[in-house]
Tab-separated table of C-alpha atoms and ligand atoms in Angstrom:
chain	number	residue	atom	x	y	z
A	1	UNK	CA	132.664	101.768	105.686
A	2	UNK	CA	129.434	102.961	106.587
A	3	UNK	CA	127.357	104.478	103.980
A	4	UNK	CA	123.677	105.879	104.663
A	5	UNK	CA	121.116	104.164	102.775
A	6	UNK	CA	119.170	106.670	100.394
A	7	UNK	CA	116.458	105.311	98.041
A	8	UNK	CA	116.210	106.986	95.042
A	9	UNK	CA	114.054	105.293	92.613
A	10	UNK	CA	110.445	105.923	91.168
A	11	UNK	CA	109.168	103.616	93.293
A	12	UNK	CA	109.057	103.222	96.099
A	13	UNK	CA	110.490	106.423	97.237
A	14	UNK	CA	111.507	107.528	100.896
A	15	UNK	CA	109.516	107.727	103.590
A	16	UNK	CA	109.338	111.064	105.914
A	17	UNK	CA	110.224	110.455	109.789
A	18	UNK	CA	106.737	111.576	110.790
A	19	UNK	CA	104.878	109.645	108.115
A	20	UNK	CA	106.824	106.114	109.055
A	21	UNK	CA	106.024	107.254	112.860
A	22	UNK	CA	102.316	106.824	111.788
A	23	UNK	CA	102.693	102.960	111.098
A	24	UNK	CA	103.774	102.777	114.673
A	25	UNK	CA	100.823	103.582	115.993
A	26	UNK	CA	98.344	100.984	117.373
A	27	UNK	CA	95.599	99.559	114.347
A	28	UNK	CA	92.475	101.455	115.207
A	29	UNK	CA	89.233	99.585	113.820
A	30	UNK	CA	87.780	100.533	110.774
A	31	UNK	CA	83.726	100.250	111.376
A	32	UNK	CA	84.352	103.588	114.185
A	33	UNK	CA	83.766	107.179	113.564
A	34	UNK	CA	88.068	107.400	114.530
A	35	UNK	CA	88.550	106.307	111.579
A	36	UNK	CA	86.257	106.905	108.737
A	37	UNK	CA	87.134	111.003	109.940
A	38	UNK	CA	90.202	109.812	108.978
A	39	UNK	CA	89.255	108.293	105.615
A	40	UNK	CA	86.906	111.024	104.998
A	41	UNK	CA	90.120	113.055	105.578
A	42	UNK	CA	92.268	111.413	103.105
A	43	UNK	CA	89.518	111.206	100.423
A	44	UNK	CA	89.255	115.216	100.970
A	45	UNK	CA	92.651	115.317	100.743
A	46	UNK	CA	93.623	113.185	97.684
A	47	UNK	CA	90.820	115.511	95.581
A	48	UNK	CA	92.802	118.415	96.137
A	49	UNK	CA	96.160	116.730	94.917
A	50	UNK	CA	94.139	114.817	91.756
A	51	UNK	CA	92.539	118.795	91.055
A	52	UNK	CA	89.172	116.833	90.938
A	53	UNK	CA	85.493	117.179	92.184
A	54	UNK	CA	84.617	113.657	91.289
A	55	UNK	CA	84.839	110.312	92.969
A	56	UNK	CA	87.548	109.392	94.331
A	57	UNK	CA	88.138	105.769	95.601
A	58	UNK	CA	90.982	104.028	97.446
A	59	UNK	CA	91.721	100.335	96.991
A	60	UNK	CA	94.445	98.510	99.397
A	61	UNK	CA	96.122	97.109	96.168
A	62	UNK	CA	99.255	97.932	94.235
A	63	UNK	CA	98.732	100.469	91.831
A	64	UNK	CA	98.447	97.553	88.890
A	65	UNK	CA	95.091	96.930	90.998
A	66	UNK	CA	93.931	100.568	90.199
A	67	UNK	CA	94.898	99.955	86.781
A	68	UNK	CA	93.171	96.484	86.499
A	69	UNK	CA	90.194	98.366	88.236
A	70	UNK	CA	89.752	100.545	85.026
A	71	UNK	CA	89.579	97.804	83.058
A	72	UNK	CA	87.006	95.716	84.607
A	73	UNK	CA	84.973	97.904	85.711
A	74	UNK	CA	84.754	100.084	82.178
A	75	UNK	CA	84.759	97.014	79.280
A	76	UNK	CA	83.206	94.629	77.770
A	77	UNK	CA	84.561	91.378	76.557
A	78	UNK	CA	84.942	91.902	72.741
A	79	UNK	CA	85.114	95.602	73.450
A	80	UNK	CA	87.865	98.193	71.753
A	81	UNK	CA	89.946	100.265	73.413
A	82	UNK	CA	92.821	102.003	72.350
A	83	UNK	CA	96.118	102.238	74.240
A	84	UNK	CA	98.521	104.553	73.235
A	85	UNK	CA	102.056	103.735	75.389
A	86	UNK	CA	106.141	104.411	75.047
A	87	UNK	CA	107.444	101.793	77.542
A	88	UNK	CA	106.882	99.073	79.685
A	89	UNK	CA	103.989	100.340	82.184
A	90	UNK	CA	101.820	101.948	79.251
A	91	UNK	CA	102.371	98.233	77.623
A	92	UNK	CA	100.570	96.740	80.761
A	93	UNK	CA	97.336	98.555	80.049
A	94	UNK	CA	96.828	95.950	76.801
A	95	UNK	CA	98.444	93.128	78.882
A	96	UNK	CA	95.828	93.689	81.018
A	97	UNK	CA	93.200	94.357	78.678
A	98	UNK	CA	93.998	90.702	77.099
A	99	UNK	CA	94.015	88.808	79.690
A	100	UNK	CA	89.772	90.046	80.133
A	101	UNK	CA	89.650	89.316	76.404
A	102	UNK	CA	89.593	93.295	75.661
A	103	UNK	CA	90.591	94.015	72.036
A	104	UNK	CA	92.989	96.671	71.805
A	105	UNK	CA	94.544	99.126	69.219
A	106	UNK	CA	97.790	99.233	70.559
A	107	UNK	CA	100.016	102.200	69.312
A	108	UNK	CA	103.259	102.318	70.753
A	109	UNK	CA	105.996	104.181	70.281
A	110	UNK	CA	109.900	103.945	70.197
A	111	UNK	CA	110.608	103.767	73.998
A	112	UNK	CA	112.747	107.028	74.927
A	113	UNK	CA	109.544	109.035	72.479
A	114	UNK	CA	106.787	111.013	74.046
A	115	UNK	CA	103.022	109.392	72.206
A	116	UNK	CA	101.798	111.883	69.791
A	117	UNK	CA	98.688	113.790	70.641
A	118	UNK	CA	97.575	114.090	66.655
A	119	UNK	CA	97.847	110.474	66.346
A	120	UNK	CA	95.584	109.399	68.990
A	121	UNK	CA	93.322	112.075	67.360
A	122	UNK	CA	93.951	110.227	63.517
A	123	UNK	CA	92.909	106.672	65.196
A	124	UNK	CA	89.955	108.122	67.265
A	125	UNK	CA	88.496	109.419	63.853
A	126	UNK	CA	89.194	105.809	62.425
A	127	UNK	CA	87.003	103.816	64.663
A	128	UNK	CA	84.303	105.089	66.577
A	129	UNK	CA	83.309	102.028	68.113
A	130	UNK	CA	86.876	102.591	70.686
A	131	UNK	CA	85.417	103.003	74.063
A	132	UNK	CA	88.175	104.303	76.155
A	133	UNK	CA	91.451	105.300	75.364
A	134	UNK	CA	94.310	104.535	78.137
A	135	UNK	CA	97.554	106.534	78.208
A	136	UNK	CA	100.449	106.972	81.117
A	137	UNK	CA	101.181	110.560	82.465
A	138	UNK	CA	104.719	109.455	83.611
A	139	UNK	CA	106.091	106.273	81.677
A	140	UNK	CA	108.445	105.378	84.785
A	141	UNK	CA	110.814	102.728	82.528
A	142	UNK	CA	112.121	105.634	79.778
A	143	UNK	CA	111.660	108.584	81.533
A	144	UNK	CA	109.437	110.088	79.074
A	145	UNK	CA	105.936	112.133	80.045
A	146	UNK	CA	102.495	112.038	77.780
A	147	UNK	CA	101.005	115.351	77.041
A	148	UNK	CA	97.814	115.055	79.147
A	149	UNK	CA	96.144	117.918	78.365
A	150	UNK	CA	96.438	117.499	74.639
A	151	UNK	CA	94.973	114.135	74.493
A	152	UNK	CA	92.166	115.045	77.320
A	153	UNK	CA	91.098	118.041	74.714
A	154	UNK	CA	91.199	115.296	71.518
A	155	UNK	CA	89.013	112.675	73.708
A	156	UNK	CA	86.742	115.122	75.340
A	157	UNK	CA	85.120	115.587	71.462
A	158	UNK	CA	84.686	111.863	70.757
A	159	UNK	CA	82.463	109.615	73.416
A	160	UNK	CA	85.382	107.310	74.332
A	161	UNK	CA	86.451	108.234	78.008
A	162	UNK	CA	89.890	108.924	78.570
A	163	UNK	CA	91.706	106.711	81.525
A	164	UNK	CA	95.083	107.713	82.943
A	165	UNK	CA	97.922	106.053	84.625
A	166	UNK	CA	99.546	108.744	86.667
A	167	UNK	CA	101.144	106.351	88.998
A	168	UNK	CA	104.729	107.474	89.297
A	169	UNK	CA	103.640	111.315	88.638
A	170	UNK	CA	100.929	112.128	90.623
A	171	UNK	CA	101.816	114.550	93.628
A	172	UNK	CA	105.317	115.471	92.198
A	173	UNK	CA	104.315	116.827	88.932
A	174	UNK	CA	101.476	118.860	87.389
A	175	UNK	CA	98.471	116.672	86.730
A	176	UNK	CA	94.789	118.362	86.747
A	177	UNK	CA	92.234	115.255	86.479
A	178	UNK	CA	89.018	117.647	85.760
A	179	UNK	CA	90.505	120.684	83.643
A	180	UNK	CA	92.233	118.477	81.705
A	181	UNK	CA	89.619	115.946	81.175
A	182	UNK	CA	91.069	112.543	82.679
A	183	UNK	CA	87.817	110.442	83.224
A	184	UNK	CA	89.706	107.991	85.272
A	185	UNK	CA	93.404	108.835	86.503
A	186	UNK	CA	94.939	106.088	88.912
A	187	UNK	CA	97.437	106.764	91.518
A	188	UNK	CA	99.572	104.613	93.894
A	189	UNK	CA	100.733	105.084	97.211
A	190	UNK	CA	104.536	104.499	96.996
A	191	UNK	CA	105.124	107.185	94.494
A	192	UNK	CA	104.420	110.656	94.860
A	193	UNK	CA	102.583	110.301	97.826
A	194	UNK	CA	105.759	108.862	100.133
A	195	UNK	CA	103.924	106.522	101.531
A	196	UNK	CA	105.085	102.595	101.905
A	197	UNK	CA	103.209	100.419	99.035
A	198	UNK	CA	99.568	99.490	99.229
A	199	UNK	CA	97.464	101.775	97.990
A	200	UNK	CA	95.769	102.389	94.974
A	201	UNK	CA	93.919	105.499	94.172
A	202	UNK	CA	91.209	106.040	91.397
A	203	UNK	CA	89.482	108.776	90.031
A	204	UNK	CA	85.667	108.490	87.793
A	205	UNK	CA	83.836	111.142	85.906
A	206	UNK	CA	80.399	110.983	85.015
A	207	UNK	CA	81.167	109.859	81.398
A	208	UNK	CA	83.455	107.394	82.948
A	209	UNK	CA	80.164	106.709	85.207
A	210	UNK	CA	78.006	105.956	82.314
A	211	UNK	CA	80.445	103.608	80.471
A	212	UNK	CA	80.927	101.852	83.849
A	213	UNK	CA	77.283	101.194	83.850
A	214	UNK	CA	77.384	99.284	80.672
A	215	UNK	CA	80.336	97.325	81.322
A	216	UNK	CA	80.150	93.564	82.208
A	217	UNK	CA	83.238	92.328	82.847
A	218	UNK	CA	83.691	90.063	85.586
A	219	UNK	CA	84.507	91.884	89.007
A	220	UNK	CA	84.229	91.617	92.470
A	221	UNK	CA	87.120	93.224	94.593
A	222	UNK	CA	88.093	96.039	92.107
A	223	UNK	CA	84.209	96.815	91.981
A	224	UNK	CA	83.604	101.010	91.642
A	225	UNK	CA	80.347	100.595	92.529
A	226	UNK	CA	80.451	98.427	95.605
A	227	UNK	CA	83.617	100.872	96.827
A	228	UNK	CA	81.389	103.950	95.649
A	229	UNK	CA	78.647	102.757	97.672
A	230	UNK	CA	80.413	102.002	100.771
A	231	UNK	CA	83.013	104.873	100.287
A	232	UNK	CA	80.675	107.726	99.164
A	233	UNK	CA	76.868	107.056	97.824
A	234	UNK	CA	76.442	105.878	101.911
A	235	UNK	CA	77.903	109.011	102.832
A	236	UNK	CA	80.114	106.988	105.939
A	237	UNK	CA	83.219	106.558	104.470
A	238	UNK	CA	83.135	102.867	104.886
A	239	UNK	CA	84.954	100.442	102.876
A	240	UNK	CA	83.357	97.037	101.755
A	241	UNK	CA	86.330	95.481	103.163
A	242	UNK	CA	89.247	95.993	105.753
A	243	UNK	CA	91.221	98.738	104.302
A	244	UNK	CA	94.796	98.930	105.055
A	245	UNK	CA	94.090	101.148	107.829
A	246	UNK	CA	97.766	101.586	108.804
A	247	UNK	CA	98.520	103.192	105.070
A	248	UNK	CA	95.616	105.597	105.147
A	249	UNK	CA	96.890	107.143	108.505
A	250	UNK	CA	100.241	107.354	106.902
A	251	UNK	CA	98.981	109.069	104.188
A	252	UNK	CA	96.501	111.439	106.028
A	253	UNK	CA	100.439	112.765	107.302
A	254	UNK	CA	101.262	112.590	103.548
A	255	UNK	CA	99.039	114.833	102.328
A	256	UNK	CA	99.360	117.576	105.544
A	257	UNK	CA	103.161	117.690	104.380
A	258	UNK	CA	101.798	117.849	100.567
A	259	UNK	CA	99.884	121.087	101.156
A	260	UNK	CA	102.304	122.369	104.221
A	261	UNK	CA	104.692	122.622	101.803
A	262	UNK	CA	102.296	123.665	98.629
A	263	UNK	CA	101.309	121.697	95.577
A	264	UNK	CA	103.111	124.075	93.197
A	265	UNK	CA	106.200	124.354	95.015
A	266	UNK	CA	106.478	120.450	95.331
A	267	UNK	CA	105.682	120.713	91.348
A	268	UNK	CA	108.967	123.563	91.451
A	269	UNK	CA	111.146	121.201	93.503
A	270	UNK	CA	110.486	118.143	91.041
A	271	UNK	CA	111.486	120.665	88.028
A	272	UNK	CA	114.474	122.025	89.999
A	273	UNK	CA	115.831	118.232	90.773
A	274	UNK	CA	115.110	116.831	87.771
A	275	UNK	CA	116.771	119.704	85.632
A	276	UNK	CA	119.880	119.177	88.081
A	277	UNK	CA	120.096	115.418	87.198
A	278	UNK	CA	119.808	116.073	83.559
A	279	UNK	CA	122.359	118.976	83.524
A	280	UNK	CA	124.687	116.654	85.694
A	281	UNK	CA	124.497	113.831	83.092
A	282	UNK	CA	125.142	115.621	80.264
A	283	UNK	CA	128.380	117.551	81.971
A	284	UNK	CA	130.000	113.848	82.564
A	285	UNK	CA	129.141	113.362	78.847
A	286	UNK	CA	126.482	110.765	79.041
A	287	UNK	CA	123.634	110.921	77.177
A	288	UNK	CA	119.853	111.003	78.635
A	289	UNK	CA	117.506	107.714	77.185
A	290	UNK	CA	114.251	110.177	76.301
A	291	UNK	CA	114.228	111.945	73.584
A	292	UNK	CA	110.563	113.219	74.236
A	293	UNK	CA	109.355	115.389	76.653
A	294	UNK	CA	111.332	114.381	79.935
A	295	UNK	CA	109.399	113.592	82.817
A	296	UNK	CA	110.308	115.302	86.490
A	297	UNK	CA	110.218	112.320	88.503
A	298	UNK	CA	113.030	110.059	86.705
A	299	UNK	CA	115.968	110.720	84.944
A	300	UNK	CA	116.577	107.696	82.357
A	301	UNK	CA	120.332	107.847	81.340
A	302	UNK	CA	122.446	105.547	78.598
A	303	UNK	CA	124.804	103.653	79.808
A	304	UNK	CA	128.180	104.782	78.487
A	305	UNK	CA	130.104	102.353	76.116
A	306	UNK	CA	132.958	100.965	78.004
A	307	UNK	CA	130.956	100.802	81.160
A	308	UNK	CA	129.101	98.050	82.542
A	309	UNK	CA	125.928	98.761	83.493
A	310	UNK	CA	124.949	96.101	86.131
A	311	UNK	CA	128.186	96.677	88.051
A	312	UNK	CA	127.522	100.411	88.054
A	313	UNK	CA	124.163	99.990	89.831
A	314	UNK	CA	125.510	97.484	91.790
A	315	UNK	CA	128.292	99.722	93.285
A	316	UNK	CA	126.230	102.762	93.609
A	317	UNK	CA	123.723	100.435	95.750
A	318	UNK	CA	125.785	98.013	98.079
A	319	UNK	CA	129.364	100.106	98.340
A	320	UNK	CA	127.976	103.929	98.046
A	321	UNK	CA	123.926	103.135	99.947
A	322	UNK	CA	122.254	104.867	96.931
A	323	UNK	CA	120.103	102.752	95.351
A	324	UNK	CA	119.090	104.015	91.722
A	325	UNK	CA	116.922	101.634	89.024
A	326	UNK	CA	118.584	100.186	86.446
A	327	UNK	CA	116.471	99.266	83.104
A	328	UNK	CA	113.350	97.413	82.405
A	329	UNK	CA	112.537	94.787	79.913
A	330	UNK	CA	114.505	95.335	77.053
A	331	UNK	CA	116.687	98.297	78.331
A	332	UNK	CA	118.118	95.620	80.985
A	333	UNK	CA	121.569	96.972	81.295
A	334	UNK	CA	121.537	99.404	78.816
A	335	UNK	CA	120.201	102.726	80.800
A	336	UNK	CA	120.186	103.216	84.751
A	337	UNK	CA	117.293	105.437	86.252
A	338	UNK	CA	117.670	108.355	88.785
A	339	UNK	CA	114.474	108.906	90.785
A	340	UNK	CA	114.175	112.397	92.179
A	341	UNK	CA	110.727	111.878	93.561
A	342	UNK	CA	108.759	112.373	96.228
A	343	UNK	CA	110.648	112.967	99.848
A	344	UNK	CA	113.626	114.086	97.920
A	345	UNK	CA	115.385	117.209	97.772
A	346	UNK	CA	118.693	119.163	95.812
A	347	UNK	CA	121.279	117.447	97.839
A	348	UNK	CA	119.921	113.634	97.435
A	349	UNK	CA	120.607	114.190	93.434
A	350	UNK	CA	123.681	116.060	94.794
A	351	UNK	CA	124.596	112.827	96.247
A	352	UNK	CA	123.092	110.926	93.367
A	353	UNK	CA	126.060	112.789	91.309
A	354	UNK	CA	128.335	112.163	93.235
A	355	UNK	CA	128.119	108.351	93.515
A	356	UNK	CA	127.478	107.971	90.046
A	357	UNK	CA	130.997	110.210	89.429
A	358	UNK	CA	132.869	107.719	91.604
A	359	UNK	CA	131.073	104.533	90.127
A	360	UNK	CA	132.213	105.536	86.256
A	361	UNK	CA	135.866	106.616	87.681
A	362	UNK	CA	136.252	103.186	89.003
A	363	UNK	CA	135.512	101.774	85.747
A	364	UNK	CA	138.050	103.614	84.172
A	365	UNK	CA	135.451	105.991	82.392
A	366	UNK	CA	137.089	109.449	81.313
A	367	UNK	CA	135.345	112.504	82.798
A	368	UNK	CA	136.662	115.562	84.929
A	369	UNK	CA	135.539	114.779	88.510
A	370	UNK	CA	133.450	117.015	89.738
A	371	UNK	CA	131.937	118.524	86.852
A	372	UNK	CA	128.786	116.460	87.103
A	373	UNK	CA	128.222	117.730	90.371
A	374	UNK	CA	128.862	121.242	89.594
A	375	UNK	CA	126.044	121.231	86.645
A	376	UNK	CA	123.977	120.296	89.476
A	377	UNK	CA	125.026	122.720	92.145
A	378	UNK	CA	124.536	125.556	89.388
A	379	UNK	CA	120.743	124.538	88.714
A	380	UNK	CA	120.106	124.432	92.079
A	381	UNK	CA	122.138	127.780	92.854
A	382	UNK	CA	120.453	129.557	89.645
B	401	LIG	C1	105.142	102.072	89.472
B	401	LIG	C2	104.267	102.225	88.335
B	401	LIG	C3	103.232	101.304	88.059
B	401	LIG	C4	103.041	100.064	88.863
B	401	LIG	O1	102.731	100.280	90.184
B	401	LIG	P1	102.662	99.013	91.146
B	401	LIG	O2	102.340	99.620	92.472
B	401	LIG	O3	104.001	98.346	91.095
B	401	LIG	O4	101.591	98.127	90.657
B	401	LIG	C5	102.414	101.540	86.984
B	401	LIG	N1	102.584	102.617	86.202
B	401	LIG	C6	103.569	103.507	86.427
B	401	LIG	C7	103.705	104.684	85.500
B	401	LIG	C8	104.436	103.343	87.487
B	401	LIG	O5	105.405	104.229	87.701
């Protein structure tokens, strides 16, 4: 039977009609005033969604390569830094911090937890020597979001620069780089943004600026000030080396759909589909993985005892088209992920419901059908 193919997980997310028509389009070269008015575009652009008025670079890389970026280019071997994570993409930021021989205060909380403002404050005050503190707007494998804009308030005091991974959250939920103080937020391309991956997106303040200055870690791609130059000091929206020209054109189309359809109602229509998928789960009796606050973009959900969880996903993928994520690391089998991001809307979680209703009923899992769906109809009705 045929069964229409809907990706819904946080990352990579769908790609509008008119956005995949721009990778159709013949490569243009990148040293011609075509298109640097492109990238100057896009740049423009990105500033607006990041709420920022500092430099903004864009690195053909996954969005690990914006992370690694923030690394290199602000330490120091034998530096400290303090990362403050609740799952498997916050862990990365000391993963990568060890492998430049970065020493790191890691605090980490139960995955499913939000990290705790007061305690980044308590080991801030403990060691002044930390240079940068790195956190994760959206942690993608629980589900679970950081309060930003408390921890940009605690940093702003101390001279440690504050770096943030809002990969997965960027352009679907609220994230405001210079009111809340973010000295370097990174952003990818196959989140948020709908765009296929590629693309890597970094932020710098003028503290982050200063730090950068001082740092002298080994670097030569993921160079700020080589991109800054090119990109920005230069004033010609160059690159210093072949950008992915096809992605920026797809995301110039990105971000006219962005602000067609407004930044705060594609913040509302995140809230909206996320509350829908959380309402839905809880009416079929299952029981959502974060116990924090819950981020908009992914809905992390146990998987129910009786049920197996890597023939549910399975199912829901190759029989029903839908294809959810199912857990990371250690939460292999144990929690499947809706993603409600980016070029989604109320009936793709509809449909998300739905499958998922089917899925459990086949494994003999005892729930009224239907009443799933209707807890989602009745957010998105209310
Ligand atoms: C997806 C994601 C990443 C990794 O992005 P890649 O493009 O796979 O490198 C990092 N952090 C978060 C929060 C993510 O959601």
């Amino acid at each position: 039977m045929l069964y229409k193919k809907r990706l819904m997980t946080p990352g990579p997310t769908e790609v509008p009609p008119t956005v995949l028509a721009e990778a159709a389009k013949p490569v243009i070269h990148h040293r011609t005033p075509q298109f640097r008015k492109v990238l100057t575009e896009v740049i423009a652009g990105l500033k607006r969604i990041f709420k920022t008025e500092q430099d903004l670079l864009v690195f053909p890389a996954a969005g690990t390569g914006g992370m690694e970026s923030a690394i290199v280019n602000l330490c120091s071997a034998g530096d400290k830094i303090l990362v403050a994570s609740c799952g498997n993409f916050g862990n990365r930021w000391s993963t990568i911090a060890k492998a430049y021989g970065v020493e790191t205060d890691h605090y980490e909380v139960e995955w499913g937890m939000s990290v705790s403002p007061a305690e980044i404050e308590k080991r801030l005050q403990a060691d002044a020597g930390i240079k940068a503190v790195y956190i994760t707007l959206s942690e993608t494998s629980t589900g679970a979001e950081s309060d930003v804009k408390a921890i940009g308030q605690i940093v702003a005091k101390t001279p440690a620069v504050l770096v943030v991974d809002a990969i997965s959250g960027l352009g679907a939920i609220p994230m405001e780089t210079d009111a809340w103080q973010a000295d370097v937020v990174v952003a990818g391309a196959q989140k948020g943004f709908m765009i296929p991956p590629g693309l890597a997106m970094v932020s710098i303040s003028k503290k982050a600026w200063t730090l950068a200055k001082e740092s002298k870690l080994p670097k030569f791609y993921f160079s700020w000030e080589k991109a800054q130059k090119s990109m920005i000091a230069e004033a010609l929206a160059n690159t210093p080396y072949t950008p992915s020209v096809s992605l920026i054109m797809q995301m110039a189309e990105s971000l006219r759909l962005i602000e067609q359809e407004g930044l705060d109602v594609v913040w509302a229509r995140h809230a909206k589909m996320a509350a829908a998928a959380r309402e839905a789960m809880q009416a079929l009796g299952l029981k959502l993985f974060c116990t924090g606050q819950p981020s908009n973009v992914v809905t992390s959900v146990r998987v129910p005892e009786g049920v197996d969880g890597g023939i549910l996903f399975k199912v829901i993928r190759d029989t029903y088209g839908i294809t959810l994520a199912g857990g990371q690391g250690k939460l292999k089998g144990k929690i499947f992920r809706i993603g409600h991001l980016g070029y989604a809307d109320d009936w793709d979680v509809i449909a998300a419901v739905a499958a998922i209703e089917r899925a459990l009923g086949e494994q003999g899992f005892k729930f009224q059908l239907g009443v799933g769906v209707s807890a989602a109809q009745k957010v998105f009705f209310s």
